[in-house]
Short mmCIF file of C-alpha atoms in Angstrom, two decimals:
data_model
loop_
_atom_site.label_atom_id
_atom_site.label_comp_id
_atom_site.label_asym_id
_atom_site.label_seq_id
_atom_site.Cartn_x
_atom_site.Cartn_y
_atom_site.Cartn_z
CA MET M 1 -6.49 -17.14 23.27
CA SER M 2 -3.71 -14.60 24.06
CA GLN M 3 -0.07 -15.63 24.05
CA SER M 4 3.26 -14.50 24.73
CA ILE M 5 5.71 -14.82 21.91
CA SER M 6 9.56 -14.52 22.16
CA THR M 7 11.35 -13.33 18.81
CA ASP M 8 14.12 -11.86 17.14
CA VAL M 9 12.50 -9.18 14.83
CA ALA M 10 8.91 -7.90 15.39
CA ILE M 11 7.90 -6.56 12.01
CA ILE M 12 4.68 -4.19 11.95
CA GLY M 13 2.85 -4.18 8.69
CA ALA M 14 2.52 -7.19 6.45
CA GLY M 15 2.72 -5.28 3.00
CA PRO M 16 5.46 -5.97 0.34
CA ALA M 17 8.14 -4.29 2.48
CA GLY M 18 7.19 -6.13 5.46
CA LEU M 19 7.04 -9.74 3.90
CA PHE M 20 10.12 -9.28 2.02
CA ALA M 21 11.94 -8.16 5.45
CA VAL M 22 10.90 -11.62 6.56
CA PHE M 23 13.08 -13.01 3.73
CA GLU M 24 15.77 -10.59 4.41
CA CYS M 25 15.85 -11.48 8.15
CA GLY M 26 15.59 -15.00 7.57
CA MET M 27 18.55 -14.68 5.46
CA LEU M 28 20.55 -13.68 8.05
CA LYS M 29 19.33 -16.58 10.54
CA MET M 30 16.56 -14.22 12.46
CA ARG M 31 13.17 -15.49 13.40
CA CYS M 32 10.26 -12.84 12.74
CA VAL M 33 6.74 -12.11 13.81
CA LEU M 34 4.64 -10.31 11.29
CA ILE M 35 1.94 -8.27 12.61
CA ASP M 36 -1.04 -6.48 10.66
CA THR M 37 -4.37 -4.60 11.34
CA LEU M 38 -5.74 -6.31 8.22
CA GLU M 39 -6.82 -10.04 8.17
CA ALA M 40 -4.40 -10.94 5.48
CA THR M 41 -0.95 -10.14 4.32
CA GLY M 42 -0.33 -7.64 1.52
CA GLY M 43 -1.25 -4.61 2.78
CA GLN M 44 -2.74 -2.01 0.22
CA CYS M 45 -1.70 -4.53 -2.80
CA SER M 46 -4.39 -6.90 -1.13
CA ALA M 47 -7.14 -4.66 0.26
CA LEU M 48 -7.09 -1.95 -2.46
CA TYR M 49 -5.89 -3.15 -5.69
CA PRO M 50 -5.01 -6.82 -5.81
CA GLU M 51 -5.89 -6.77 -9.91
CA LYS M 52 -3.75 -3.85 -10.77
CA PRO M 53 -1.03 -4.14 -12.62
CA ILE M 54 2.48 -3.07 -11.20
CA TYR M 55 5.03 -1.74 -13.63
CA ASP M 56 8.12 -1.06 -11.50
CA VAL M 57 9.30 -4.40 -9.89
CA PRO M 58 12.38 -5.28 -11.43
CA ALA M 59 12.32 -8.45 -13.79
CA TYR M 60 8.67 -8.18 -14.05
CA PRO M 61 7.60 -5.96 -16.89
CA SER M 62 3.76 -6.04 -15.69
CA ILE M 63 2.70 -7.89 -12.55
CA LEU M 64 -0.68 -7.96 -10.87
CA ALA M 65 -0.31 -6.60 -6.91
CA GLY M 66 -1.95 -9.74 -5.80
CA ASP M 67 0.23 -12.04 -7.87
CA LEU M 68 3.25 -9.86 -6.25
CA ILE M 69 2.03 -10.66 -2.67
CA GLU M 70 1.96 -14.60 -3.53
CA ARG M 71 5.29 -14.30 -4.90
CA LEU M 72 6.68 -12.54 -1.68
CA GLU M 73 4.65 -14.85 0.71
CA ALA M 74 6.27 -17.85 -1.04
CA GLN M 75 9.87 -16.35 -0.77
CA ALA M 76 9.10 -15.72 2.99
CA ALA M 77 7.59 -19.20 3.52
CA PRO M 78 10.78 -21.03 4.35
CA PHE M 79 11.41 -18.93 7.28
CA ALA M 80 8.16 -19.66 8.97
CA PRO M 81 7.12 -16.32 10.35
CA VAL M 82 4.57 -16.11 13.32
CA LYS M 83 1.77 -14.25 11.74
CA LEU M 84 -0.75 -12.26 14.13
CA LEU M 85 -3.21 -10.88 11.31
CA GLY M 86 -6.37 -8.75 12.10
CA GLN M 87 -4.96 -6.91 14.93
CA ARG M 88 -2.87 -3.68 15.69
CA VAL M 89 0.11 -3.07 17.92
CA ASP M 90 -1.34 -1.11 20.64
CA GLY M 91 1.85 -0.79 22.99
CA LEU M 92 5.58 -0.57 22.75
CA GLN M 93 7.99 -0.79 25.68
CA ARG M 94 11.35 -1.35 26.54
CA GLU M 95 12.39 -4.63 28.50
CA GLY M 96 16.26 -4.67 29.12
CA ASP M 97 17.97 -4.76 25.72
CA GLY M 98 14.69 -5.37 23.56
CA PHE M 99 10.92 -4.71 23.63
CA VAL M 100 7.61 -5.81 24.63
CA LEU M 101 4.94 -5.11 22.14
CA THR M 102 1.20 -5.43 23.15
CA THR M 103 -1.57 -6.21 20.45
CA SER M 104 -5.19 -5.53 20.32
CA ALA M 105 -5.91 -9.09 20.59
CA GLY M 106 -4.22 -9.49 23.87
CA HIS M 107 -0.95 -10.99 22.63
CA GLN M 108 2.76 -10.07 24.05
CA VAL M 109 5.69 -10.27 21.61
CA ARG M 110 9.05 -9.98 23.06
CA ALA M 111 11.40 -9.01 20.36
CA LYS M 112 15.24 -7.92 20.03
CA ALA M 113 14.42 -5.34 17.48
CA VAL M 114 11.28 -3.73 15.77
CA LEU M 115 10.78 -2.95 12.21
CA ILE M 116 7.85 -0.72 11.18
CA ALA M 117 6.75 -1.56 7.69
CA ALA M 118 3.08 0.14 8.23
CA GLY M 119 3.07 1.57 5.02
CA ALA M 120 0.42 4.34 5.27
CA GLY M 121 -0.65 3.50 8.48
CA ALA M 122 -4.02 2.76 9.05
CA PHE M 123 -5.65 3.97 5.85
CA GLY M 124 -9.05 4.63 4.48
CA PRO M 125 -10.08 6.55 1.21
CA ASN M 126 -10.79 10.28 0.82
CA ARG M 127 -14.19 10.25 0.22
CA PRO M 128 -16.05 13.06 -2.16
CA PRO M 129 -18.46 15.22 -0.37
CA LEU M 130 -21.52 14.20 -2.51
CA GLU M 131 -25.36 14.27 -1.11
CA GLY M 132 -26.32 10.11 -1.07
CA LEU M 133 -23.29 8.97 -1.24
CA GLU M 134 -23.40 6.52 1.61
CA GLY M 135 -26.31 4.44 -0.32
CA PHE M 136 -24.42 4.24 -3.51
CA GLU M 137 -21.18 3.05 -1.58
CA ALA M 138 -23.43 0.15 0.17
CA SER M 139 -24.46 -1.03 -3.17
CA GLY M 140 -21.00 -0.85 -4.82
CA ALA M 141 -21.90 1.89 -7.45
CA VAL M 142 -19.44 3.98 -5.83
CA ARG M 143 -15.74 2.49 -5.04
CA TYR M 144 -12.65 3.55 -4.02
CA MET M 145 -10.65 0.25 -5.12
CA VAL M 146 -10.84 -2.15 -7.84
CA THR M 147 -10.76 -5.70 -6.51
CA LYS M 148 -12.11 -7.77 -9.51
CA ARG M 149 -11.50 -6.02 -12.84
CA GLU M 150 -14.22 -8.50 -14.59
CA ALA M 151 -17.05 -6.97 -12.24
CA PHE M 152 -16.82 -3.81 -14.76
CA ARG M 153 -17.22 -5.70 -17.97
CA GLY M 154 -19.71 -3.95 -20.17
CA LYS M 155 -20.41 -1.37 -17.64
CA ARG M 156 -20.29 2.54 -17.81
CA VAL M 157 -17.73 3.56 -15.32
CA VAL M 158 -16.59 6.99 -14.37
CA ILE M 159 -13.28 7.42 -12.87
CA ALA M 160 -12.27 10.34 -10.92
CA GLY M 161 -8.89 11.40 -10.09
CA GLY M 162 -5.52 12.54 -11.35
CA GLY M 163 -2.86 10.09 -9.80
CA ASP M 164 -1.56 6.81 -10.62
CA SER M 165 -4.69 4.81 -9.38
CA ALA M 166 -6.98 6.72 -11.37
CA VAL M 167 -4.79 6.58 -14.52
CA ASP M 168 -3.80 3.15 -14.28
CA TRP M 169 -7.12 1.85 -13.74
CA ALA M 170 -8.66 3.98 -16.69
CA LEU M 171 -6.01 2.12 -18.81
CA SER M 172 -6.72 -0.99 -17.49
CA LEU M 173 -10.45 -0.88 -17.80
CA LYS M 174 -10.83 0.89 -21.05
CA ASP M 175 -10.88 -2.62 -22.91
CA ILE M 176 -13.87 -4.26 -21.38
CA ALA M 177 -15.78 -1.11 -20.21
CA GLN M 178 -17.04 2.44 -21.23
CA VAL M 179 -14.75 4.86 -19.36
CA THR M 180 -15.17 8.27 -18.61
CA MET M 181 -12.13 10.23 -17.01
CA VAL M 182 -12.62 13.03 -14.78
CA HIS M 183 -10.22 15.33 -13.59
CA ARG M 184 -10.24 19.10 -12.87
CA ARG M 185 -7.25 19.99 -15.07
CA ALA M 186 -5.25 18.52 -18.06
CA LYS M 187 -2.21 17.82 -16.13
CA PHE M 188 -2.12 14.47 -14.54
CA ARG M 189 -0.12 13.69 -11.43
CA ALA M 190 0.69 9.94 -12.62
CA ALA M 191 4.02 8.58 -13.85
CA PRO M 192 4.79 10.43 -17.32
CA GLU M 193 4.56 7.25 -19.21
CA SER M 194 1.07 6.18 -18.13
CA ALA M 195 -0.28 9.79 -18.48
CA ALA M 196 1.19 9.64 -22.20
CA GLN M 197 -0.53 6.48 -22.61
CA LEU M 198 -4.10 7.96 -21.12
CA GLU M 199 -3.50 10.88 -23.67
CA ALA M 200 -3.16 8.41 -26.47
CA ALA M 201 -6.08 6.45 -25.69
CA ALA M 202 -8.27 9.35 -25.46
CA ALA M 203 -7.25 10.51 -28.86
CA ARG M 204 -8.09 6.81 -30.27
CA GLY M 205 -11.47 7.52 -28.55
CA GLU M 206 -10.87 4.47 -26.19
CA ILE M 207 -11.45 6.72 -23.23
CA GLU M 208 -13.85 10.00 -22.75
CA MET M 209 -12.19 12.84 -21.13
CA ALA M 210 -14.14 15.14 -18.74
CA ILE M 211 -11.65 17.95 -18.11
CA PRO M 212 -11.65 20.55 -16.59
CA TYR M 213 -14.78 19.17 -14.54
CA GLN M 214 -15.23 17.88 -10.81
CA LEU M 215 -17.78 15.85 -9.07
CA HIS M 216 -20.92 17.42 -8.55
CA GLY M 217 -23.67 14.90 -7.43
CA LEU M 218 -25.03 11.42 -8.19
CA GLU M 219 -28.39 10.36 -10.03
CA GLY M 220 -30.14 7.12 -9.10
CA ALA M 221 -32.36 5.22 -6.71
CA ASP M 222 -31.94 2.37 -4.38
CA GLY M 223 -28.31 2.42 -4.73
CA ALA M 224 -28.51 1.94 -8.40
CA LEU M 225 -26.33 4.58 -10.13
CA GLU M 226 -27.71 6.31 -13.20
CA ALA M 227 -25.47 9.23 -13.93
CA VAL M 228 -22.62 11.16 -12.43
CA ILE M 229 -23.12 14.76 -12.35
CA LEU M 230 -19.87 16.89 -13.10
CA ALA M 231 -19.30 20.68 -12.82
CA THR M 232 -16.72 22.91 -13.59
CA LEU M 233 -15.44 25.73 -11.21
CA LYS M 234 -17.62 28.15 -13.55
CA GLY M 235 -20.77 26.14 -12.75
CA GLU M 236 -20.98 24.63 -16.01
CA GLU M 237 -22.75 21.05 -15.47
CA LYS M 238 -22.30 17.83 -17.54
CA ARG M 239 -24.42 14.56 -16.92
CA VAL M 240 -22.50 11.34 -17.63
CA PRO M 241 -24.56 8.25 -17.70
CA ALA M 242 -22.92 5.70 -15.49
CA ASP M 243 -23.17 2.35 -13.47
CA HIS M 244 -20.09 3.12 -11.47
CA LEU M 245 -18.17 5.75 -9.84
CA LEU M 246 -14.75 5.06 -9.16
CA ALA M 247 -13.02 7.71 -6.92
CA PHE M 248 -9.14 7.86 -6.60
CA PHE M 249 -8.47 10.91 -4.28
CA GLY M 250 -5.69 9.31 -2.10
CA LEU M 251 -5.81 7.53 1.15
CA SER M 252 -6.05 9.28 4.81
CA MET M 253 -3.38 8.27 6.91
CA GLU M 254 -3.27 7.39 10.55
CA LEU M 255 -0.43 5.91 12.14
CA GLY M 256 -2.69 5.13 15.20
CA PRO M 257 -0.78 4.07 18.45
CA ILE M 258 2.64 4.38 16.73
CA ALA M 259 2.17 8.09 16.61
CA GLU M 260 2.31 8.02 20.67
CA TRP M 261 5.88 6.09 21.04
CA GLY M 262 7.93 8.87 20.97
CA LEU M 263 9.43 8.34 17.51
CA GLY M 264 10.49 11.38 15.49
CA LEU M 265 7.72 12.21 13.30
CA GLU M 266 7.65 14.28 10.08
CA HIS M 267 4.18 14.98 8.48
CA HIS M 268 2.90 11.44 9.86
CA HIS M 269 6.16 9.95 8.45
CA ILE M 270 8.90 8.06 10.89
CA VAL M 271 12.33 10.05 10.35
CA VAL M 272 14.92 7.49 9.66
CA ASN M 273 18.67 7.20 9.26
CA PRO M 274 18.97 6.39 5.31
CA ALA M 275 21.85 4.21 6.16
CA THR M 276 20.36 1.94 8.83
CA LEU M 277 16.77 2.79 8.58
CA GLU M 278 16.65 3.20 12.52
CA SER M 279 14.59 5.76 13.92
CA ASN M 280 15.66 7.92 17.12
CA ILE M 281 14.76 5.05 19.43
CA PRO M 282 17.67 2.44 19.01
CA GLY M 283 16.47 -0.60 18.06
CA VAL M 284 13.17 0.66 16.28
CA HIS M 285 13.54 0.64 12.54
CA ALA M 286 11.07 1.74 9.79
CA ILE M 287 10.94 0.80 5.95
CA GLY M 288 8.58 1.63 3.17
CA ASP M 289 6.15 4.41 2.79
CA VAL M 290 5.95 5.18 6.43
CA ALA M 291 9.88 5.84 6.53
CA THR M 292 11.25 9.21 5.62
CA TYR M 293 14.81 10.68 4.87
CA PRO M 294 16.31 13.08 2.31
CA GLY M 295 15.83 11.56 -1.16
CA LYS M 296 13.16 9.09 -0.11
CA LEU M 297 11.27 7.73 -3.09
CA LYS M 298 7.77 5.87 -2.32
CA LEU M 299 8.25 3.13 -4.40
CA ILE M 300 8.01 -0.57 -3.70
CA LEU M 301 11.25 -1.37 -5.08
CA GLN M 302 12.77 1.15 -2.44
CA GLY M 303 10.96 -0.47 0.45
CA PHE M 304 12.61 -3.88 -0.75
CA SER M 305 16.11 -2.39 -0.83
CA GLU M 306 15.16 -0.83 2.89
CA ALA M 307 14.38 -4.06 3.97
CA ALA M 308 17.66 -5.72 3.14
CA MET M 309 19.69 -2.56 4.61
CA ALA M 310 17.58 -2.65 8.10
CA ALA M 311 17.83 -6.63 8.49
CA HIS M 312 21.95 -5.72 8.18
CA ALA M 313 21.67 -3.13 10.66
CA ILE M 314 19.35 -5.13 13.18
CA HIS M 315 21.94 -8.11 12.92
CA PRO M 316 24.47 -6.91 15.59
CA ARG M 317 21.41 -6.24 17.89
CA VAL M 318 20.24 -9.93 17.61
CA PHE M 319 23.82 -11.63 17.52
CA PRO M 320 25.90 -9.18 19.39
CA GLY M 321 29.71 -9.86 18.93
CA GLU M 322 29.01 -12.39 16.20
CA ALA M 323 30.63 -11.22 12.96
CA LEU M 324 28.39 -11.09 9.85
CA HIS M 325 29.81 -12.75 6.94
CA PHE M 326 27.86 -11.56 4.27
CA GLU M 327 27.15 -13.91 1.13
CA TYR M 328 24.99 -13.16 -1.88
CA SER M 329 21.60 -15.08 -2.13
CA THR M 330 22.97 -16.85 -5.41
CA SER M 331 25.70 -18.40 -3.57
CA LYS M 332 24.17 -18.78 -0.27
CA GLY M 333 20.62 -20.44 -1.35
CA VAL M 334 17.30 -20.75 0.46
CA ALA M 335 15.72 -24.11 0.82
CA THR M 336 12.24 -23.93 -1.07
CA ALA M 337 8.90 -23.94 1.23
#
């Protein structure tokens, strides 16, 4: 049943930045509605790599993506955000000093400010152009994410890609699976420390390196993968026995209806003022991976900082004329959920 909801801040995107924005807005006494196209909170952390360790969250030398989302949920819980999940925001219109958002489920949300934390937007994997790929995808032999690490124990796993996801999963799976790493060149785009760990693991014989190779074909029948065929640019081929292929070639990104709202865009990202995270539309802010400005870093921790800055910038719109007496969370405190 469709419903009409009034709130202070409508947050589009329930990934890490969006969840932390609920906390930051709540600390400033602002109510939030959280909207996401996925059926659960967490964004890419939940949908793509819940068991992937994250190393750059302050105070956590290592934390699984799924565990990080659980902690962010617990942190936001005292402020009881209304969650509209499994639906996208189709429309955004100005109404007086605020906005009306309509969702694909027929709900209307009236908000004094809008905070877009849509990450990469509507995302999907970039798929390699291999014959017969669909059948192996359907059986789970070819995957673009890892939801349960244990599913690969004792398996022969080929990992293709040169970014953080490929390198991180190669390091994570090497202790429980036979891992072959495929990349077209010796230099990886991953964090330097991770790339150094990969090189050291390969030197110890823990990971087989297939360089400079690219994916060329798949062998198997009825969805059961038997081998991955690799090839160099010179046409030299190599057959690698495999049970699974993990292809990490990034995500294709679509902003969807957000792109039609008149926001200032730059390469599918929303241009914002780095001091307030406000877009060219007053009252509409953007944080996290979807936002861009000079010096922007696509890090979860920067999304957290942007959430705090945006909440403070939004406060005067929600409470016009009311002075904001900022207090540290250590002195103000939050009741537990």
